[in-house]
C-alpha cells in the first residue's frame, strides 16, 4: 500500500501512451468516434458521461481516499446535491448543525421537493445523533472539521450508528483532505469534496468530487444522475485539479504549520474571545481529531471580544490577509461568515473564519497582531 504522498504524485498520472508526455494531455473532445451501431472504441462516447482527463482525476481521488470509485462534478455543491438527491423519496437525512451553508439550504429548500427531509443535529454529540435517527433515516452527513466552527465528529462512531440504522455515512472531507483524514478507512461510505478548495489549491478552479467505498448500485445511481442532469467537470478543470493533487501533501503540511502558529497566537491575545482550531488542546474535539487526523488542517475561526463590530474592524484592518470567501488557496483569506451567509445565518456575529495560507507565519502573525491592536485603540 503506497503512502498518500506517493499516491498524490503518481495516481492517475501514467505518462501518455502515445507521446510519453509526463504531464497528462487535456482531452477537450465532447464526442468520441464510435462504430455504426454506437460501438465504443476506447470506452468513451460523450463528454457529459465521462472523459479521459476526468478519469485520471477520478482514479487519483479514489486512490488517495482509499475508495473503489470517484466521480467528479462541476462544483462541490453539484457533488453534494447529486449524492443527496439520489436517496429514495421518503428518506430522511441527518445533517450537522454546523456545516457549509449550502448544505443547510439544500436540506431546507431543495431536498423536500424530492420528498427527502433533512434535520440538523450536533454531530459531536453521539447520544443526540442516536436520538435523532428515524426508521427512515438513510444517510448521516458529517462534515469534520466543520465550516465555520471547526466542530469535530467521530467518523467511526457515526459510521456504526448509520450502519446500525441501515443508513449510509457520507462525509464532507473538504477541510481535512485525504492527506489528513480518510473517512472511508474509518467506515464512511461516501466522501465528498469541494475540489475548488485545497485540491485545486490556487483559488482558480471550481470542482467537486465524490469517492465511494464501493462501486455498487448507489454509486451507479449517482453516476447516472450526473450523466443525465449534466453536472460533469470540464476537462481543463479536471486537469488543473489533478495538477493540484501532486503538491497537496506538501501544501497541507505548510497550511497546518501556519494555522497552528496563528491559532496559538490568537488564543493568547486579549482581544480574542475564543479560537476554534482542533489542534488546540482546549478544543472539545481535540482528542478525536488527534485520533482520526494526521494533523489539524489549515482552517480556523475565532471570535472577537466586542461582538460583530469588533470582528468587522479586525477584518477591515488586515493588510496581508484578504477579505474574501472560499478557502484552500495559497493566500490567507478572512471572512465574516455571518455576513456572507446572510439573513438565515447561524454563525456567531463575532466570528471570523480564516483560511490560513502559505505565507511566512511571522508575516501572518504580524498582520493579525496589528489588526487586533488597531481594534483596541
Ligand atoms: N463543503 C464545504 C465544507 C465548503 O466549504 C464548500 C464551499 O465553500 C462546499 C462544500 C461547496 O463547494 P463549492 O463552492 O465548490 O460548490
mmCIF file of C-alpha atoms and ligand atoms in Angstrom:
data_model
loop_
_atom_site.group_PDB
_atom_site.id
_atom_site.type_symbol
_atom_site.label_atom_id
_atom_site.label_comp_id
_atom_site.label_asym_id
_atom_site.label_seq_id
_atom_site.Cartn_x
_atom_site.Cartn_y
_atom_site.Cartn_z
ATOM 1 C CA UNK A 1 0.000 0.000 0.000
ATOM 2 C CA UNK A 2 1.606 3.248 -1.153
ATOM 3 C CA UNK A 3 1.640 6.235 1.150
ATOM 4 C CA UNK A 4 -0.526 9.299 0.485
ATOM 5 C CA UNK A 5 2.413 11.485 -0.657
ATOM 6 C CA UNK A 6 3.326 8.908 -3.308
ATOM 7 C CA UNK A 7 -0.278 8.377 -4.415
ATOM 8 C CA UNK A 8 -0.762 12.145 -4.688
ATOM 9 C CA UNK A 9 2.194 12.410 -7.068
ATOM 10 C CA UNK A 10 1.547 9.347 -9.227
ATOM 11 C CA UNK A 11 -2.095 8.219 -9.125
ATOM 12 C CA UNK A 12 -3.835 8.828 -12.452
ATOM 13 C CA UNK A 13 -0.566 10.182 -13.829
ATOM 14 C CA UNK A 14 0.779 7.470 -16.123
ATOM 15 C CA UNK A 15 2.730 9.099 -18.986
ATOM 16 C CA UNK A 16 0.674 9.483 -22.167
ATOM 17 C CA UNK A 17 0.931 6.199 -24.075
ATOM 18 C CA UNK A 18 1.207 7.879 -27.493
ATOM 19 C CA UNK A 19 3.769 10.595 -26.761
ATOM 20 C CA UNK A 20 5.364 9.707 -23.428
ATOM 21 C CA UNK A 21 4.336 13.144 -22.114
ATOM 22 C CA UNK A 22 4.815 13.119 -18.349
ATOM 23 C CA UNK A 23 2.164 15.773 -17.781
ATOM 24 C CA UNK A 24 -1.105 14.236 -18.982
ATOM 25 C CA UNK A 25 -2.866 15.583 -22.069
ATOM 26 C CA UNK A 26 -6.112 17.551 -21.720
ATOM 27 C CA UNK A 27 -8.780 15.849 -23.811
ATOM 28 C CA UNK A 28 -11.233 18.566 -24.778
ATOM 29 C CA UNK A 29 -13.304 16.392 -27.144
ATOM 30 C CA UNK A 30 -17.019 16.463 -26.443
ATOM 31 C CA UNK A 31 -17.639 13.390 -28.600
ATOM 32 C CA UNK A 32 -15.758 10.191 -29.418
ATOM 33 C CA UNK A 33 -15.849 8.170 -32.632
ATOM 34 C CA UNK A 34 -17.922 5.007 -32.473
ATOM 35 C CA UNK A 35 -18.944 2.194 -34.779
ATOM 36 C CA UNK A 36 -22.063 2.334 -36.975
ATOM 37 C CA UNK A 37 -24.243 0.909 -34.230
ATOM 38 C CA UNK A 38 -22.691 3.052 -31.497
ATOM 39 C CA UNK A 39 -19.916 0.560 -30.663
ATOM 40 C CA UNK A 40 -17.446 2.370 -28.404
ATOM 41 C CA UNK A 41 -13.823 2.208 -29.498
ATOM 42 C CA UNK A 42 -11.984 3.288 -26.352
ATOM 43 C CA UNK A 43 -14.720 3.319 -23.736
ATOM 44 C CA UNK A 44 -15.925 6.875 -24.339
ATOM 45 C CA UNK A 45 -18.971 8.263 -26.112
ATOM 46 C CA UNK A 46 -19.827 11.813 -24.994
ATOM 47 C CA UNK A 47 -18.112 14.179 -22.555
ATOM 48 C CA UNK A 48 -21.161 14.653 -20.308
ATOM 49 C CA UNK A 49 -20.959 10.959 -19.410
ATOM 50 C CA UNK A 50 -17.187 10.595 -18.965
ATOM 51 C CA UNK A 51 -13.919 11.808 -20.436
ATOM 52 C CA UNK A 52 -10.285 10.672 -20.240
ATOM 53 C CA UNK A 53 -8.910 13.698 -18.350
ATOM 54 C CA UNK A 54 -11.593 13.429 -15.718
ATOM 55 C CA UNK A 55 -10.999 9.678 -15.494
ATOM 56 C CA UNK A 56 -7.418 10.354 -14.477
ATOM 57 C CA UNK A 57 -8.584 12.682 -11.705
ATOM 58 C CA UNK A 58 -11.197 10.177 -10.511
ATOM 59 C CA UNK A 59 -8.508 7.494 -10.362
ATOM 60 C CA UNK A 60 -6.278 9.782 -8.315
ATOM 61 C CA UNK A 61 -9.052 10.810 -5.909
ATOM 62 C CA UNK A 62 -10.191 7.221 -5.358
ATOM 63 C CA UNK A 63 -6.605 6.147 -4.659
ATOM 64 C CA UNK A 64 -5.992 8.993 -2.212
ATOM 65 C CA UNK A 65 -9.253 8.414 -0.324
ATOM 66 C CA UNK A 66 -8.942 4.607 -0.399
ATOM 67 C CA UNK A 67 -12.226 4.101 -2.282
ATOM 68 C CA UNK A 68 -13.281 1.950 -5.219
ATOM 69 C CA UNK A 69 -14.627 4.739 -7.432
ATOM 70 C CA UNK A 70 -14.548 8.519 -7.805
ATOM 71 C CA UNK A 71 -16.993 10.843 -9.549
ATOM 72 C CA UNK A 72 -16.117 14.449 -10.377
ATOM 73 C CA UNK A 73 -18.561 17.316 -10.693
ATOM 74 C CA UNK A 74 -18.541 20.949 -11.771
ATOM 75 C CA UNK A 75 -18.620 22.177 -8.158
ATOM 76 C CA UNK A 76 -18.763 20.886 -4.607
ATOM 77 C CA UNK A 77 -22.458 21.737 -4.459
ATOM 78 C CA UNK A 78 -23.151 19.702 -7.601
ATOM 79 C CA UNK A 79 -21.436 16.707 -5.957
ATOM 80 C CA UNK A 80 -23.350 17.200 -2.708
ATOM 81 C CA UNK A 81 -26.702 17.572 -4.466
ATOM 82 C CA UNK A 82 -26.083 14.529 -6.663
ATOM 83 C CA UNK A 83 -25.482 12.220 -3.720
ATOM 84 C CA UNK A 84 -28.328 13.542 -1.580
ATOM 85 C CA UNK A 85 -30.843 13.635 -4.431
ATOM 86 C CA UNK A 86 -30.019 10.018 -5.267
ATOM 87 C CA UNK A 87 -31.606 8.922 -1.989
ATOM 88 C CA UNK A 88 -35.108 7.470 -2.350
ATOM 89 C CA UNK A 89 -38.189 9.659 -1.895
ATOM 90 C CA UNK A 90 -39.338 9.387 1.705
ATOM 91 C CA UNK A 91 -35.777 9.208 3.045
ATOM 92 C CA UNK A 92 -34.570 11.277 5.974
ATOM 93 C CA UNK A 93 -31.034 12.682 6.227
ATOM 94 C CA UNK A 94 -29.265 13.876 9.349
ATOM 95 C CA UNK A 95 -27.041 16.885 8.697
ATOM 96 C CA UNK A 96 -24.700 18.708 11.106
ATOM 97 C CA UNK A 97 -25.937 21.809 12.913
ATOM 98 C CA UNK A 98 -22.625 23.419 11.982
ATOM 99 C CA UNK A 99 -21.936 22.924 8.279
ATOM 100 C CA UNK A 100 -21.348 24.638 4.968
ATOM 101 C CA UNK A 101 -24.367 26.877 4.484
ATOM 102 C CA UNK A 102 -25.139 25.359 1.056
ATOM 103 C CA UNK A 103 -25.959 22.016 2.687
ATOM 104 C CA UNK A 104 -28.419 23.701 5.026
ATOM 105 C CA UNK A 105 -30.144 25.426 2.104
ATOM 106 C CA UNK A 106 -30.246 22.166 0.124
ATOM 107 C CA UNK A 107 -31.904 20.486 3.118
ATOM 108 C CA UNK A 108 -34.417 23.290 3.659
ATOM 109 C CA UNK A 109 -35.341 24.176 0.066
ATOM 110 C CA UNK A 110 -34.400 21.518 -2.466
ATOM 111 C CA UNK A 111 -34.493 18.083 -0.833
ATOM 112 C CA UNK A 112 -38.130 18.457 0.331
ATOM 113 C CA UNK A 113 -39.128 18.945 -3.329
ATOM 114 C CA UNK A 114 -37.899 15.393 -3.892
ATOM 115 C CA UNK A 115 -39.661 14.041 -0.820
ATOM 116 C CA UNK A 116 -36.458 13.903 1.225
ATOM 117 C CA UNK A 117 -36.340 15.523 4.653
ATOM 118 C CA UNK A 118 -33.258 16.771 6.459
ATOM 119 C CA UNK A 119 -32.839 17.649 10.109
ATOM 120 C CA UNK A 120 -29.834 19.126 11.889
ATOM 121 C CA UNK A 121 -28.061 17.703 14.904
ATOM 122 C CA UNK A 122 -24.826 18.284 16.804
ATOM 123 C CA UNK A 123 -22.643 15.571 15.222
ATOM 124 C CA UNK A 124 -20.186 15.765 18.121
ATOM 125 C CA UNK A 125 -22.932 14.559 20.483
ATOM 126 C CA UNK A 126 -23.385 10.861 19.713
ATOM 127 C CA UNK A 127 -26.342 10.493 22.066
ATOM 128 C CA UNK A 128 -28.093 13.333 20.222
ATOM 129 C CA UNK A 129 -27.328 11.703 16.871
ATOM 130 C CA UNK A 130 -28.714 8.362 18.088
ATOM 131 C CA UNK A 131 -31.858 10.078 19.349
ATOM 132 C CA UNK A 132 -32.308 11.949 16.058
ATOM 133 C CA UNK A 133 -32.204 8.799 13.913
ATOM 134 C CA UNK A 134 -35.575 7.804 12.452
ATOM 135 C CA UNK A 135 -36.603 4.468 10.927
ATOM 136 C CA UNK A 136 -36.468 6.190 7.525
ATOM 137 C CA UNK A 137 -33.030 7.808 8.054
ATOM 138 C CA UNK A 138 -30.993 6.639 5.040
ATOM 139 C CA UNK A 139 -27.945 8.876 5.433
ATOM 140 C CA UNK A 140 -25.923 10.644 8.079
ATOM 141 C CA UNK A 141 -23.998 13.541 6.570
ATOM 142 C CA UNK A 142 -20.900 14.517 8.535
ATOM 143 C CA UNK A 143 -18.598 17.441 7.956
ATOM 144 C CA UNK A 144 -15.480 17.270 10.073
ATOM 145 C CA UNK A 145 -13.858 19.612 10.856
ATOM 146 C CA UNK A 146 -16.934 21.689 10.102
ATOM 147 C CA UNK A 147 -17.446 25.050 8.491
ATOM 148 C CA UNK A 148 -17.203 27.543 10.164
ATOM 149 C CA UNK A 149 -16.899 26.447 13.818
ATOM 150 C CA UNK A 150 -14.408 23.608 13.233
ATOM 151 C CA UNK A 151 -16.528 21.112 15.166
ATOM 152 C CA UNK A 152 -15.128 17.587 15.147
ATOM 153 C CA UNK A 153 -17.262 14.474 14.697
ATOM 154 C CA UNK A 154 -16.169 10.911 15.456
ATOM 155 C CA UNK A 155 -16.329 9.321 11.990
ATOM 156 C CA UNK A 156 -16.006 5.693 13.127
ATOM 157 C CA UNK A 157 -18.741 6.107 15.748
ATOM 158 C CA UNK A 158 -21.053 7.817 13.241
ATOM 159 C CA UNK A 159 -20.434 5.003 10.745
ATOM 160 C CA UNK A 160 -21.554 2.465 13.368
ATOM 161 C CA UNK A 161 -24.681 4.487 14.138
ATOM 162 C CA UNK A 162 -25.522 4.871 10.445
ATOM 163 C CA UNK A 163 -24.983 1.221 9.600
ATOM 164 C CA UNK A 164 -26.983 0.095 12.638
ATOM 165 C CA UNK A 165 -29.891 2.070 11.146
ATOM 166 C CA UNK A 166 -29.476 0.708 7.592
ATOM 167 C CA UNK A 167 -28.158 4.126 6.550
ATOM 168 C CA UNK A 168 -25.012 5.353 4.797
ATOM 169 C CA UNK A 169 -22.436 7.704 6.258
ATOM 170 C CA UNK A 170 -21.314 10.485 3.923
ATOM 171 C CA UNK A 171 -18.515 12.793 4.977
ATOM 172 C CA UNK A 172 -17.577 16.207 3.586
ATOM 173 C CA UNK A 173 -13.783 15.986 3.783
ATOM 174 C CA UNK A 174 -13.084 19.367 2.185
ATOM 175 C CA UNK A 175 -11.356 20.944 5.192
ATOM 176 C CA UNK A 176 -9.133 17.967 6.032
ATOM 177 C CA UNK A 177 -8.417 16.491 2.560
ATOM 178 C CA UNK A 178 -7.337 12.829 2.360
ATOM 179 C CA UNK A 179 -3.839 13.942 3.312
ATOM 180 C CA UNK A 180 -5.015 14.490 6.896
ATOM 181 C CA UNK A 181 -8.100 12.267 7.174
ATOM 182 C CA UNK A 182 -9.514 9.342 5.212
ATOM 183 C CA UNK A 183 -13.141 8.809 6.234
ATOM 184 C CA UNK A 184 -13.612 5.654 4.117
ATOM 185 C CA UNK A 185 -10.920 3.869 6.116
ATOM 186 C CA UNK A 186 -12.878 4.822 9.277
ATOM 187 C CA UNK A 187 -16.117 3.301 7.980
ATOM 188 C CA UNK A 188 -17.747 6.069 5.917
ATOM 189 C CA UNK A 189 -19.436 5.022 2.665
ATOM 190 C CA UNK A 190 -19.048 8.192 0.609
ATOM 191 C CA UNK A 191 -16.618 11.097 0.809
ATOM 192 C CA UNK A 192 -17.431 14.471 -0.715
ATOM 193 C CA UNK A 193 -15.038 17.278 -1.643
ATOM 194 C CA UNK A 194 -15.228 20.784 -2.880
ATOM 195 C CA UNK A 195 -12.117 20.397 -5.033
ATOM 196 C CA UNK A 196 -12.390 24.160 -5.545
ATOM 197 C CA UNK A 197 -10.517 24.366 -2.250
ATOM 198 C CA UNK A 198 -7.306 22.537 -1.270
ATOM 199 C CA UNK A 199 -7.221 20.138 -4.231
ATOM 200 C CA UNK A 200 -7.254 22.993 -6.754
ATOM 201 C CA UNK A 201 -5.134 24.851 -4.266
ATOM 202 C CA UNK A 202 -4.715 28.131 -6.145
ATOM 203 C CA UNK A 203 -8.143 29.847 -5.952
ATOM 204 C CA UNK A 204 -8.590 29.468 -9.701
ATOM 205 C CA UNK A 205 -10.637 26.347 -10.441
ATOM 206 C CA UNK A 206 -14.129 25.165 -9.483
ATOM 207 C CA UNK A 207 -14.884 21.493 -8.907
ATOM 208 C CA UNK A 208 -16.445 18.860 -6.707
ATOM 209 C CA UNK A 209 -15.964 15.148 -6.165
ATOM 210 C CA UNK A 210 -17.390 12.059 -4.551
ATOM 211 C CA UNK A 211 -15.416 8.956 -3.660
ATOM 212 C CA UNK A 212 -17.334 5.763 -2.934
ATOM 213 C CA UNK A 213 -16.130 2.955 -0.702
ATOM 214 C CA UNK A 214 -17.786 0.521 -3.113
ATOM 215 C CA UNK A 215 -18.627 0.656 -6.815
ATOM 216 C CA UNK A 216 -22.148 -0.521 -6.026
ATOM 217 C CA UNK A 217 -25.737 0.258 -7.029
ATOM 218 C CA UNK A 218 -25.695 3.565 -5.128
ATOM 219 C CA UNK A 219 -22.560 4.652 -6.983
ATOM 220 C CA UNK A 220 -24.216 3.668 -10.257
ATOM 221 C CA UNK A 221 -27.325 5.699 -9.391
ATOM 222 C CA UNK A 222 -25.221 8.809 -8.691
ATOM 223 C CA UNK A 223 -23.240 8.247 -11.893
ATOM 224 C CA UNK A 224 -26.496 8.002 -13.834
ATOM 225 C CA UNK A 225 -27.781 11.194 -12.207
ATOM 226 C CA UNK A 226 -24.610 13.093 -13.094
ATOM 227 C CA UNK A 227 -24.794 11.843 -16.675
ATOM 228 C CA UNK A 228 -28.406 12.867 -17.169
ATOM 229 C CA UNK A 229 -28.515 16.073 -15.150
ATOM 230 C CA UNK A 230 -25.193 17.247 -16.544
ATOM 231 C CA UNK A 231 -23.103 18.206 -13.514
ATOM 232 C CA UNK A 232 -19.875 16.977 -15.168
ATOM 233 C CA UNK A 233 -16.486 18.607 -14.542
ATOM 234 C CA UNK A 234 -14.871 20.350 -17.553
ATOM 235 C CA UNK A 235 -11.639 18.683 -18.805
ATOM 236 C CA UNK A 236 -9.438 21.714 -18.230
ATOM 237 C CA UNK A 237 -10.749 21.994 -14.667
ATOM 238 C CA UNK A 238 -10.087 18.270 -14.153
ATOM 239 C CA UNK A 239 -6.535 18.786 -15.392
ATOM 240 C CA UNK A 240 -5.938 21.721 -13.021
ATOM 241 C CA UNK A 241 -7.306 19.764 -10.052
ATOM 242 C CA UNK A 242 -5.190 16.741 -10.985
ATOM 243 C CA UNK A 243 -2.183 19.039 -11.058
ATOM 244 C CA UNK A 244 -3.205 20.279 -7.613
ATOM 245 C CA UNK A 245 -3.136 16.698 -6.281
ATOM 246 C CA UNK A 246 0.588 16.473 -6.950
ATOM 247 C CA UNK A 247 1.527 19.142 -4.421
ATOM 248 C CA UNK A 248 -1.391 18.657 -2.000
ATOM 249 C CA UNK A 249 0.537 16.828 0.764
ATOM 250 C CA UNK A 250 3.357 19.383 0.664
ATOM 251 C CA UNK A 251 0.919 22.300 0.757
ATOM 252 C CA UNK A 252 -1.153 20.770 3.557
ATOM 253 C CA UNK A 253 1.932 20.451 5.772
ATOM 254 C CA UNK A 254 2.601 24.174 5.319
ATOM 255 C CA UNK A 255 -1.081 25.124 5.840
ATOM 256 C CA UNK A 256 -1.123 23.081 9.079
ATOM 257 C CA UNK A 257 2.078 24.641 10.369
ATOM 258 C CA UNK A 258 0.826 28.184 9.706
ATOM 259 C CA UNK A 259 -2.652 27.538 11.121
ATOM 260 C CA UNK A 260 -1.206 26.093 14.326
ATOM 261 C CA UNK A 261 1.040 29.150 14.756
ATOM 262 C CA UNK A 262 -1.855 31.552 14.156
ATOM 263 C CA UNK A 263 -4.256 29.597 16.409
ATOM 264 C CA UNK A 264 -1.758 29.638 19.256
ATOM 265 C CA UNK A 265 -1.093 33.341 18.765
ATOM 266 C CA UNK A 266 -4.802 34.233 18.692
ATOM 267 C CA UNK A 267 -5.640 32.037 21.687
ATOM 268 C CA UNK A 268 -3.469 34.163 23.992
ATOM 269 C CA UNK A 269 -4.495 37.540 22.561
ATOM 270 C CA UNK A 270 -6.585 39.749 24.891
ATOM 271 C CA UNK A 271 -8.858 40.971 22.030
ATOM 272 C CA UNK A 272 -9.902 37.382 21.195
ATOM 273 C CA UNK A 273 -12.789 35.704 22.997
ATOM 274 C CA UNK A 274 -12.293 32.168 21.618
ATOM 275 C CA UNK A 275 -10.360 30.281 18.942
ATOM 276 C CA UNK A 276 -11.825 27.281 17.118
ATOM 277 C CA UNK A 277 -8.975 25.078 15.944
ATOM 278 C CA UNK A 278 -8.946 21.313 16.587
ATOM 279 C CA UNK A 279 -5.178 21.376 17.078
ATOM 280 C CA UNK A 280 -5.543 23.330 20.318
ATOM 281 C CA UNK A 281 -5.672 21.065 23.384
ATOM 282 C CA UNK A 282 -8.621 23.124 24.697
ATOM 283 C CA UNK A 283 -10.774 22.351 21.621
ATOM 284 C CA UNK A 284 -13.601 19.981 22.683
ATOM 285 C CA UNK A 285 -12.891 17.697 19.701
ATOM 286 C CA UNK A 286 -9.112 17.693 20.087
ATOM 287 C CA UNK A 287 -8.772 14.079 21.271
ATOM 288 C CA UNK A 288 -10.973 12.725 18.456
ATOM 289 C CA UNK A 289 -9.209 14.890 15.875
ATOM 290 C CA UNK A 290 -5.831 13.661 17.133
ATOM 291 C CA UNK A 291 -7.062 10.079 16.674
ATOM 292 C CA UNK A 292 -8.627 10.357 13.236
ATOM 293 C CA UNK A 293 -6.480 13.068 11.614
ATOM 294 C CA UNK A 294 -2.736 13.090 10.985
ATOM 295 C CA UNK A 295 -2.656 16.879 11.509
ATOM 296 C CA UNK A 296 -5.243 19.553 12.233
ATOM 297 C CA UNK A 297 -5.602 21.447 8.978
ATOM 298 C CA UNK A 298 -5.303 24.967 7.668
ATOM 299 C CA UNK A 299 -8.726 26.302 8.688
ATOM 300 C CA UNK A 300 -9.586 28.097 11.922
ATOM 301 C CA UNK A 301 -12.099 30.583 13.164
ATOM 302 C CA UNK A 302 -12.052 32.963 16.094
ATOM 303 C CA UNK A 303 -14.456 35.190 17.949
ATOM 304 C CA UNK A 304 -13.611 38.777 18.690
ATOM 305 C CA UNK A 305 -14.298 40.391 22.025
ATOM 306 C CA UNK A 306 -16.653 43.288 21.363
ATOM 307 C CA UNK A 307 -19.120 41.491 19.090
ATOM 308 C CA UNK A 308 -19.868 41.971 15.415
ATOM 309 C CA UNK A 309 -18.414 45.492 15.192
ATOM 310 C CA UNK A 310 -15.061 44.426 16.624
ATOM 311 C CA UNK A 311 -14.918 41.433 14.253
ATOM 312 C CA UNK A 312 -15.606 43.643 11.244
ATOM 313 C CA UNK A 313 -12.975 46.155 12.357
ATOM 314 C CA UNK A 314 -10.370 43.408 12.663
ATOM 315 C CA UNK A 315 -11.259 42.078 9.201
ATOM 316 C CA UNK A 316 -11.056 45.587 7.783
ATOM 317 C CA UNK A 317 -7.683 46.300 9.410
ATOM 318 C CA UNK A 318 -5.891 43.262 7.917
ATOM 319 C CA UNK A 319 -3.424 44.173 5.178
ATOM 320 C CA UNK A 320 -1.864 40.848 4.149
ATOM 321 C CA UNK A 321 -4.853 38.558 4.674
ATOM 322 C CA UNK A 322 -7.537 39.227 2.070
ATOM 323 C CA UNK A 323 -11.237 39.660 2.883
ATOM 324 C CA UNK A 324 -12.782 37.038 0.602
ATOM 325 C CA UNK A 325 -14.869 33.893 0.774
ATOM 326 C CA UNK A 326 -13.601 30.380 -0.080
ATOM 327 C CA UNK A 327 -10.537 28.595 1.225
ATOM 328 C CA UNK A 328 -7.625 26.339 0.453
ATOM 329 C CA UNK A 329 -5.580 28.689 -1.735
ATOM 330 C CA UNK A 330 -2.049 29.998 -1.174
ATOM 331 C CA UNK A 331 -3.233 33.367 0.119
ATOM 332 C CA UNK A 332 -4.715 33.784 3.595
ATOM 333 C CA UNK A 333 -8.422 34.623 3.359
ATOM 334 C CA UNK A 334 -10.617 36.038 6.099
ATOM 335 C CA UNK A 335 -14.355 36.310 6.115
ATOM 336 C CA UNK A 336 -17.143 37.305 8.427
ATOM 337 C CA UNK A 337 -19.276 34.206 7.835
ATOM 338 C CA UNK A 338 -22.479 35.702 9.199
ATOM 339 C CA UNK A 339 -22.314 38.482 6.571
ATOM 340 C CA UNK A 340 -21.600 36.041 3.745
ATOM 341 C CA UNK A 341 -24.288 33.550 4.836
ATOM 342 C CA UNK A 342 -26.894 36.308 5.015
ATOM 343 C CA UNK A 343 -30.225 36.521 6.731
ATOM 344 C CA UNK A 344 -30.610 32.910 7.918
ATOM 345 C CA UNK A 345 -27.075 32.538 9.176
ATOM 346 C CA UNK A 346 -26.418 30.509 12.301
ATOM 347 C CA UNK A 347 -22.792 31.698 12.524
ATOM 348 C CA UNK A 348 -21.905 33.767 15.590
ATOM 349 C CA UNK A 349 -21.903 37.519 14.855
ATOM 350 C CA UNK A 350 -18.371 37.982 16.238
ATOM 351 C CA UNK A 351 -16.830 35.055 14.303
ATOM 352 C CA UNK A 352 -14.172 35.441 11.622
ATOM 353 C CA UNK A 353 -13.151 32.411 9.585
ATOM 354 C CA UNK A 354 -9.575 32.176 8.398
ATOM 355 C CA UNK A 355 -8.225 30.044 5.564
ATOM 356 C CA UNK A 356 -4.594 30.152 6.590
ATOM 357 C CA UNK A 357 -2.406 30.393 3.515
ATOM 358 C CA UNK A 358 1.166 29.625 2.620
ATOM 359 C CA UNK A 359 2.808 32.926 3.597
ATOM 360 C CA UNK A 360 5.616 33.022 6.152
ATOM 361 C CA UNK A 361 4.000 32.573 9.591
ATOM 362 C CA UNK A 362 5.809 35.584 11.080
ATOM 363 C CA UNK A 363 4.289 37.865 8.445
ATOM 364 C CA UNK A 364 0.841 36.445 9.124
ATOM 365 C CA UNK A 365 1.160 36.834 12.886
ATOM 366 C CA UNK A 366 2.359 40.419 12.405
ATOM 367 C CA UNK A 367 -0.671 41.208 10.219
ATOM 368 C CA UNK A 368 -3.186 39.726 12.676
ATOM 369 C CA UNK A 369 -1.346 41.268 15.643
ATOM 370 C CA UNK A 370 -1.512 44.718 14.088
ATOM 371 C CA UNK A 371 -5.188 44.357 13.139
ATOM 372 C CA UNK A 372 -6.114 43.220 16.653
ATOM 373 C CA UNK A 373 -4.179 46.111 18.221
ATOM 374 C CA UNK A 374 -5.983 48.552 15.917
ATOM 375 C CA UNK A 375 -9.321 47.366 17.327
ATOM 376 C CA UNK A 376 -8.163 48.003 20.877
ATOM 377 C CA UNK A 377 -7.270 51.639 20.121
HETATM 378 N N1 LIG B 1 -18.311 21.935 1.506
HETATM 379 C C1 LIG B 1 -17.561 22.820 2.185
HETATM 380 C C2 LIG B 1 -17.020 22.427 3.519
HETATM 381 C C3 LIG B 1 -17.328 24.101 1.660
HETATM 382 O O1 LIG B 1 -16.593 24.974 2.359
HETATM 383 C C4 LIG B 1 -17.877 24.436 0.398
HETATM 384 C C5 LIG B 1 -17.671 25.776 -0.218
HETATM 385 O O2 LIG B 1 -17.232 26.706 0.431
HETATM 386 C C6 LIG B 1 -18.650 23.485 -0.273
HETATM 387 C C7 LIG B 1 -18.829 22.245 0.296
HETATM 388 C C8 LIG B 1 -19.261 23.796 -1.620
HETATM 389 O O3 LIG B 1 -18.305 23.705 -2.623
HETATM 390 P P1 LIG B 1 -18.326 24.567 -3.986
HETATM 391 O O4 LIG B 1 -18.205 26.004 -3.598
HETATM 392 O O5 LIG B 1 -17.167 24.028 -4.765
HETATM 393 O O6 LIG B 1 -19.643 24.291 -4.662
#
